[in-house]
Coordinates of C-alpha atoms and ligand atoms in Angstrom, one line a residue:
M1 CA 0.0 0.0 0.0
A2 CA 1.4 3.4 -1.0
A3 CA 2.1 6.0 1.7
A4 CA -0.3 8.9 2.2
A5 CA 0.8 12.1 0.5
L6 CA -2.0 14.0 2.3
T7 CA -4.1 13.2 5.3
V8 CA -7.3 15.0 6.3
D9 CA -8.4 14.0 9.7
H10 CA -11.8 15.0 11.2
L11 CA -11.6 18.4 9.6
T12 CA -14.3 20.9 10.6
K13 CA -14.4 24.5 9.3
T14 CA -17.0 27.0 10.3
F15 CA -17.5 30.6 9.1
R16 CA -19.0 33.4 11.2
L17 CA -21.8 35.1 9.3
H18 CA -22.4 38.5 10.8
S19 CA -26.0 39.5 10.7
E20 CA -26.3 43.2 10.3
K21 CA -30.0 43.2 10.8
N22 CA -29.5 42.8 14.5
N23 CA -27.8 46.2 14.8
S24 CA -30.9 48.2 15.0
L25 CA -30.8 52.0 14.9
K26 CA -32.0 52.1 18.5
M27 CA -29.1 50.0 19.6
L28 CA -26.7 52.0 17.6
I29 CA -27.9 55.2 19.2
A30 CA -27.7 53.6 22.6
G31 CA -24.1 52.8 21.7
K32 CA -24.8 49.1 22.1
K33 CA -23.7 47.8 18.8
R34 CA -24.2 44.1 19.4
N35 CA -21.8 41.8 17.6
R36 CA -24.2 39.1 16.7
Y37 CA -23.2 36.4 14.3
E38 CA -24.3 33.0 13.2
E39 CA -22.0 30.0 12.7
F40 CA -22.1 28.3 9.4
T41 CA -20.4 24.9 9.1
A42 CA -18.8 24.6 5.7
L43 CA -17.0 21.3 6.4
R44 CA -18.0 18.8 9.1
D45 CA -15.8 16.0 10.3
V46 CA -14.2 15.4 6.9
T47 CA -11.7 12.5 6.9
F48 CA -9.8 10.9 4.0
D49 CA -6.4 10.4 2.7
V50 CA -4.7 10.7 -0.6
K51 CA -2.0 8.1 -1.5
E52 CA 1.2 9.0 -3.2
G53 CA 0.8 8.9 -7.0
E54 CA -2.9 9.1 -7.0
V55 CA -5.1 11.5 -8.9
F56 CA -7.8 12.2 -6.5
G57 CA -11.1 14.0 -7.3
V58 CA -13.4 16.1 -5.2
I59 CA -17.0 16.5 -6.5
G60 CA -20.1 18.1 -5.1
E61 CA -22.6 20.8 -5.9
N62 CA -22.0 24.5 -5.7
G63 CA -21.4 25.5 -2.1
S64 CA -20.7 22.0 -0.8
G65 CA -17.3 23.0 0.6
K66 CA -14.8 21.9 -2.1
S67 CA -12.9 25.2 -2.3
T68 CA -13.0 25.5 1.5
L69 CA -11.4 22.0 1.7
L70 CA -8.7 22.9 -0.7
K71 CA -7.9 26.2 1.1
C72 CA -7.6 24.2 4.3
M73 CA -5.2 21.8 2.6
A74 CA -3.2 24.8 1.3
G75 CA -3.0 26.3 4.7
I76 CA -4.9 29.5 3.6
L77 CA -7.7 28.7 6.0
Q78 CA -7.3 27.4 9.5
P79 CA -9.7 24.6 10.5
N80 CA -11.7 24.9 13.7
A81 CA -11.2 21.3 14.5
G82 CA -9.2 18.4 13.0
S83 CA -6.1 18.6 10.9
V84 CA -4.5 18.4 7.5
H85 CA -1.1 16.8 7.1
V86 CA 0.8 17.2 3.9
S87 CA 4.0 15.2 3.5
K88 CA 5.1 16.5 0.1
R89 CA 6.1 19.7 -1.5
M90 CA 2.8 21.1 -2.4
S91 CA 1.7 23.6 -5.1
A92 CA -1.9 24.9 -5.0
L93 CA -3.8 26.4 -7.8
L94 CA -6.9 27.8 -6.1
E95 CA -9.3 30.5 -7.0
L96 CA -8.6 32.8 -9.9
G97 CA -6.2 35.5 -9.1
A98 CA -5.2 34.2 -5.7
G99 CA -1.5 35.0 -5.5
F100 CA -1.2 37.4 -8.4
H101 CA -0.7 41.1 -8.0
P102 CA -2.7 42.9 -10.6
E103 CA -0.4 45.9 -11.1
L104 CA 2.7 43.9 -11.6
S105 CA 3.7 42.4 -15.0
G106 CA 3.4 38.7 -15.8
R107 CA 7.1 38.4 -15.5
D108 CA 7.2 39.9 -11.9
N109 CA 4.2 37.8 -10.9
V110 CA 6.0 34.6 -12.0
F111 CA 8.9 35.4 -9.8
L112 CA 6.7 36.5 -6.9
N113 CA 4.4 33.5 -7.2
A114 CA 7.1 30.9 -7.6
A115 CA 8.9 32.4 -4.6
I116 CA 5.7 32.1 -2.5
L117 CA 5.5 28.5 -3.7
G118 CA 9.0 28.0 -2.2
M119 CA 11.4 28.3 -5.1
A120 CA 14.7 30.1 -4.9
R121 CA 15.2 33.1 -7.3
R122 CA 18.0 31.3 -9.2
E123 CA 15.8 28.2 -9.6
I124 CA 13.0 30.4 -10.9
A125 CA 15.3 32.2 -13.4
G126 CA 16.3 28.8 -14.7
R127 CA 12.8 27.8 -15.3
F128 CA 11.4 31.1 -16.4
D129 CA 11.5 30.4 -20.2
E130 CA 9.8 27.1 -19.7
I131 CA 7.1 28.7 -17.6
V132 CA 6.4 31.4 -20.2
E133 CA 6.5 28.9 -23.0
F134 CA 4.0 26.7 -21.3
S135 CA 1.7 29.6 -20.7
G136 CA 1.9 30.7 -24.4
L137 CA 2.0 34.3 -23.2
E138 CA 5.4 35.4 -24.6
S139 CA 4.1 38.6 -26.1
F140 CA 2.2 39.6 -23.0
I141 CA 4.7 38.7 -20.3
D142 CA 5.7 42.4 -19.6
S143 CA 2.2 43.7 -19.4
P144 CA 0.5 44.1 -16.1
V145 CA -1.7 41.0 -15.3
K146 CA -4.7 43.3 -14.7
T147 CA -4.9 43.6 -18.5
Y148 CA -5.0 39.8 -19.0
S149 CA -8.2 37.9 -19.8
T150 CA -9.4 35.2 -17.4
G151 CA -8.0 32.5 -19.6
M152 CA -4.6 34.2 -19.8
Y153 CA -4.5 34.6 -16.1
V154 CA -5.2 30.9 -15.6
R155 CA -2.6 29.9 -18.1
L156 CA 0.1 31.8 -16.3
A157 CA -1.0 30.6 -12.9
F158 CA -1.1 27.0 -14.1
A159 CA 2.3 27.3 -15.8
V160 CA 3.9 28.5 -12.6
A161 CA 2.2 26.0 -10.4
I162 CA 3.3 23.0 -12.4
N163 CA 6.8 24.2 -12.9
V164 CA 7.8 24.7 -9.3
D165 CA 8.3 20.9 -9.2
P166 CA 5.5 20.0 -6.8
Q167 CA 5.1 16.5 -5.6
L168 CA 1.5 17.3 -4.6
L169 CA -0.6 19.5 -6.9
I170 CA -4.0 20.7 -5.8
I171 CA -6.2 22.3 -8.3
D172 CA -9.6 24.0 -7.9
E173 CA -11.7 24.1 -11.1
I174 CA -9.4 25.7 -13.5
L175 CA -9.5 23.4 -16.5
A176 CA -12.9 24.9 -17.5
V177 CA -11.4 28.3 -18.1
G178 CA -8.6 27.7 -20.6
D179 CA -9.3 27.1 -24.2
V180 CA -9.3 23.6 -25.8
T181 CA -5.6 23.7 -26.7
F182 CA -4.6 24.7 -23.2
Q183 CA -6.9 22.1 -21.6
Q184 CA -5.2 19.5 -23.7
K185 CA -1.8 20.7 -22.6
C186 CA -2.9 20.6 -19.0
L187 CA -4.2 17.0 -19.4
E188 CA -1.0 15.9 -20.9
K189 CA 0.9 17.5 -18.0
F190 CA -1.4 15.6 -15.6
V191 CA -0.6 12.3 -17.3
D192 CA 3.1 13.1 -17.1
F193 CA 2.7 14.0 -13.4
R194 CA 0.9 10.8 -12.7
N195 CA 3.4 8.7 -14.5
E196 CA 6.1 10.3 -12.5
G197 CA 4.3 9.2 -9.3
R198 CA 3.3 12.7 -8.3
T199 CA 0.0 13.3 -6.5
I200 CA -2.9 15.4 -7.8
V201 CA -6.0 16.6 -6.0
L202 CA -8.6 17.9 -8.4
V203 CA -11.8 19.8 -7.8
T204 CA -13.9 20.0 -10.9
H205 CA -17.5 20.0 -12.2
A206 CA -16.3 18.3 -15.4
M207 CA -17.5 14.8 -14.7
N208 CA -15.7 13.3 -17.6
S209 CA -12.4 14.5 -16.3
V210 CA -13.2 12.8 -13.0
K211 CA -14.1 9.5 -14.7
D212 CA -11.2 9.6 -17.1
M213 CA -8.4 10.8 -14.9
C214 CA -9.0 10.1 -11.2
D215 CA -8.1 7.0 -9.4
R216 CA -10.3 7.8 -6.5
A217 CA -12.8 10.5 -5.5
I218 CA -14.9 11.8 -2.7
W219 CA -18.3 13.5 -2.9
L220 CA -19.2 16.4 -0.6
T221 CA -22.7 17.3 0.3
H222 CA -23.2 20.3 2.5
G223 CA -19.7 19.9 3.9
V224 CA -20.0 16.2 4.7
V225 CA -18.4 13.3 2.8
T226 CA -21.3 11.4 1.4
G227 CA -19.4 9.1 -0.9
E228 CA -15.9 7.9 -1.4
G229 CA -14.3 5.4 -3.8
D230 CA -14.5 4.5 -7.5
P231 CA -14.8 7.8 -9.6
A232 CA -17.1 6.2 -12.2
E233 CA -19.6 5.0 -9.6
L234 CA -19.5 8.3 -7.7
V235 CA -20.0 10.3 -10.8
E236 CA -23.0 8.1 -11.8
A237 CA -24.6 8.5 -8.4
Y238 CA -23.9 12.2 -8.3
T239 CA -25.2 12.9 -11.8
E240 CA -28.3 10.9 -11.0
M241 CA -28.9 12.9 -7.8
M242 CA -28.3 16.2 -9.6
L243 CA -30.6 15.5 -12.5
G244 CA -33.2 14.1 -10.2
D245 CA -35.6 11.2 -10.7
R246 CA -38.2 13.2 -12.5
N247 CA -36.2 13.2 -15.7
R248 CA -35.3 9.5 -15.5
N249 CA -37.2 7.3 -17.9
E250 CA -38.0 3.6 -17.3
D251 CA -35.1 2.5 -19.5
G252 CA -32.6 4.5 -17.4
S253 CA -32.2 7.4 -19.9
V254 CA -32.3 10.9 -18.7
R255 CA -33.7 13.8 -20.7
R256 CA -33.1 17.6 -20.6
G257 CA -33.9 20.4 -22.9
S258 CA -36.7 22.8 -23.8
G259 CA -38.6 20.0 -25.7
E260 CA -39.9 21.6 -28.9
I261 CA -38.2 18.8 -30.7
Q262 CA -37.1 15.5 -29.2
I263 CA -35.5 12.2 -30.1
E264 CA -38.1 9.6 -29.5
R265 CA -36.0 6.5 -30.0
V266 CA -32.7 5.4 -31.6
E267 CA -32.2 2.3 -33.7
L268 CA -29.0 0.6 -34.6
F269 CA -28.6 -1.5 -37.8
V270 CA -25.8 -3.6 -39.1
G271 CA -25.1 -3.5 -42.9
A272 CA -28.2 -3.1 -45.0
S273 CA -30.4 -5.0 -42.5
E274 CA -33.6 -3.3 -41.4
T275 CA -33.8 -5.2 -38.1
P276 CA -32.6 -3.2 -35.1
V277 CA -29.8 -4.7 -33.0
K278 CA -27.9 -3.9 -29.9
R279 CA -24.5 -5.3 -30.8
F280 CA -22.1 -5.5 -33.7
R281 CA -18.5 -6.4 -34.4
T282 CA -15.3 -4.4 -34.9
S283 CA -15.1 -3.3 -38.6
D284 CA -18.9 -3.8 -39.2
S285 CA -20.7 -1.1 -41.1
I286 CA -23.5 0.3 -39.0
R287 CA -26.3 2.8 -39.2
L288 CA -27.8 4.8 -36.4
R289 CA -31.4 6.1 -36.9
L290 CA -32.5 8.9 -34.6
H291 CA -36.3 9.3 -34.7
Y292 CA -37.4 12.8 -33.9
R293 CA -40.8 14.4 -33.3
A294 CA -41.2 18.2 -33.4
E295 CA -44.3 19.8 -31.9
K296 CA -43.8 22.8 -34.0
S297 CA -41.5 24.0 -36.7
V298 CA -37.9 24.3 -35.4
P299 CA -35.5 26.5 -37.3
K300 CA -32.0 25.2 -38.2
P301 CA -31.8 22.3 -35.7
V302 CA -28.4 20.7 -35.1
F303 CA -28.5 17.0 -34.4
G304 CA -25.7 15.4 -32.6
F305 CA -24.7 12.3 -30.8
A306 CA -21.9 11.0 -28.6
I307 CA -20.6 7.6 -28.1
E308 CA -19.2 7.0 -24.6
H309 CA -17.3 4.0 -23.4
L310 CA -18.7 2.6 -20.2
G311 CA -15.4 3.6 -18.6
G312 CA -16.2 7.2 -19.2
A313 CA -14.2 8.1 -22.3
T314 CA -16.0 9.8 -25.2
V315 CA -15.1 8.0 -28.4
T316 CA -16.7 10.4 -30.8
A317 CA -19.2 13.2 -30.7
P318 CA -20.1 14.6 -34.1
C319 CA -23.1 16.7 -35.2
T320 CA -24.9 17.7 -38.4
R321 CA -23.3 21.2 -38.3
D322 CA -19.9 19.7 -38.6
V323 CA -20.7 18.5 -42.1
G324 CA -22.8 21.5 -43.0
L325 CA -26.1 19.6 -43.0
L326 CA -28.4 22.4 -42.1
P327 CA -32.1 22.1 -42.8
A328 CA -33.9 25.5 -42.8
S329 CA -36.5 24.0 -40.4
V330 CA -37.8 20.7 -39.2
S331 CA -41.4 19.8 -38.1
G332 CA -43.5 16.7 -37.5
E333 CA -41.9 13.3 -37.4
G334 CA -38.9 11.9 -39.2
Y335 CA -35.5 10.5 -38.6
V336 CA -31.8 11.4 -39.0
E337 CA -29.7 8.5 -40.2
I338 CA -25.9 8.2 -39.7
A339 CA -24.0 5.6 -41.6
M340 CA -20.6 4.6 -40.4
D341 CA -18.5 2.2 -42.4
N342 CA -15.8 -0.1 -41.1
V343 CA -16.2 1.0 -37.5
A344 CA -13.0 1.1 -35.6
M345 CA -14.4 0.5 -32.1
L346 CA -13.0 -2.4 -30.1
P347 CA -15.0 -4.8 -27.9
G348 CA -16.8 -3.2 -25.0
T349 CA -20.0 -1.7 -23.8
Y350 CA -20.9 1.8 -25.1
D351 CA -23.6 4.3 -24.4
L352 CA -25.1 6.6 -27.1
H353 CA -26.3 10.0 -26.1
T354 CA -28.2 12.3 -28.5
S355 CA -28.8 16.1 -28.6
I356 CA -30.7 18.6 -30.6
T357 CA -29.6 22.2 -30.3
D358 CA -30.1 25.5 -32.1
F359 CA -27.5 26.5 -34.8
N360 CA -25.2 28.2 -32.2
R361 CA -25.2 25.1 -30.0
Q362 CA -26.3 27.4 -27.2
H363 CA -29.9 26.4 -26.7
E364 CA -30.7 22.8 -26.0
Y365 CA -34.0 21.5 -27.5
D366 CA -33.3 18.0 -26.4
N367 CA -30.6 16.1 -24.7
L368 CA -31.2 12.4 -24.2
H369 CA -28.6 10.9 -22.0
L370 CA -28.3 7.1 -22.6
A371 CA -30.5 6.9 -25.7
L372 CA -29.1 3.5 -26.4
R373 CA -26.6 1.1 -24.8
F374 CA -24.8 -1.4 -27.2
D375 CA -22.0 -3.8 -27.2
V376 CA -19.2 -4.2 -29.6
M377 CA -18.0 -7.8 -30.0
T378 CA -14.7 -9.2 -31.2
G379 CA -14.3 -8.8 -34.9
K380 CA -11.3 -7.9 -37.1
P381 CA -8.7 -6.8 -36.2
Y382 CA -8.5 -8.3 -32.8
E383 CA -6.5 -6.2 -30.3
T384 CA -5.8 -6.6 -26.6
G385 CA -6.2 -3.1 -25.4
G386 CA -7.7 0.3 -26.2
L387 CA -11.0 1.6 -27.4
V388 CA -10.4 1.8 -31.1
T389 CA -8.1 0.2 -33.6
M390 CA -5.9 2.3 -35.9
R391 CA -5.6 -0.8 -38.1
P392 CA -1.9 -0.8 -37.7
T393 CA 0.6 -2.4 -40.1
W394 CA 3.5 -3.8 -38.2
T395 CA 7.1 -4.5 -39.4
I396 CA 10.1 -5.5 -37.5
Q397 CA 13.5 -4.6 -38.8
S398 CA 16.3 -7.0 -37.8
Ligands
ATP401 N1 -15.0 33.3 3.8 C1 -16.2 32.8 3.9 N2 -17.1 33.3 4.8 C2 -18.3 32.8 5.0 N3 -18.8 31.8 4.3 C3 -18.0 31.2 3.4 C4 -16.7 31.7 3.1 N4 -16.1 30.9 2.2 C5 -17.0 30.0 1.9 N5 -18.2 30.1 2.6 C6 -19.4 29.3 2.5 O1 -19.0 28.0 2.7 C7 -19.8 27.1 1.8 C8 -18.9 26.3 0.9 O2 -18.2 27.2 0.0 P1 -17.1 26.6 -1.0 O3 -16.6 27.8 -1.7 O4 -16.2 25.8 -0.3 O5 -18.0 25.7 -2.0 P2 -17.6 25.0 -3.3 O6 -18.0 23.5 -3.1 O7 -16.3 25.3 -3.7 O8 -18.7 25.6 -4.4 P3 -18.5 25.9 -6.0 O9 -18.8 24.6 -6.7 O10 -19.5 26.9 -6.2 O11 -17.1 26.3 -6.2 C9 -20.7 28.1 1.0 O12 -22.0 28.1 1.6 C10 -20.0 29.4 1.1 O13 -21.0 30.4 1.1
MG402 MG1 -15.4 26.3 -5.3

């Protein structure tokens, strides 16, 4: 069993909420300003540990105490009871802007920040170029950070945090802010970190990241740990709780959206057959048929679907807009058919989700989570690992 990189032991944190309303005018005049407050318990008796080399997730709804927990870990907040023990060099990436001085340039902030995180000036100077390169902010590094956009801010903060050589990295919901390229870069860095046996604690609302990246997770509800263990199971339970039972259909699917147009059912066919099936083999040619019904005429709908492996990875997620298939409007009943030849997916169980949005992909008419679950069985080629085959050609030179 690996040693603990971080131990949180019966941690309780309360905040005092001052209630102004009790300071009535009469009392003020009488000079009796009463200092009344209420205690609010943000974390109650929280206990868990994070092992060396783990990627550990913390999930929970807004206000459940995740950021408070991370601040206690980082030593920014003092707990009222219990303790946090950190046995590794830690670097924390907390709320936006924490640690940055708005008037100073990006360059000065890098030095300031890295020094706070425990790096010597010479060390920082040695890594400066790498930090700036990772942030991608070469042309802005001498401008004051108050002129940075939110995304730029995060890029710089992240670049510093990972380059101070932490053995334990704690991150509060930052992946959501950067653009796709930067998110990808961060993910790669996480994988490197994990391979190097470093430890990461991650707070995020991105449930796919939790499922894909974390080895273990906890779920906080009103400051109490209400679940701990396998990330995929926790995420499932959490999503179910958040979406509520009212949206859950008999077959386990969950529907969201405004509802003017909906996917009523999805069929899967193999080859030219018209008999719906729930399984096929690697390299089969398949068709998906998304049957819709629109209560009224819906302008420029965009139909999409996602195929997700049971383990949480999204295999593909295309939509009609990607290929410029843009009907001026759709009404009544019909179906959208997607043909896919020579499918590269390897054996496993997969879930199909569908969505219908407006042209800008902003408004959701319909989102059917788990429209269809299907299995891929062994076909050709046979491969021992992975989700898809690249149909490799192997040669060995000797
Ligand atoms: N400094 C503070 N003073 C008083 N109350 C606070 C303070 N910081 C946090 N709280 C309260 O503690 C609770 C937990 O807040 P916290 O920021 O930890 O939640 P969170 O899980 O990070 O939420 P989110 O998902 O929105 O980031 C909230 O009810 C919040 O109002
Ligand atoms: Mg938070």
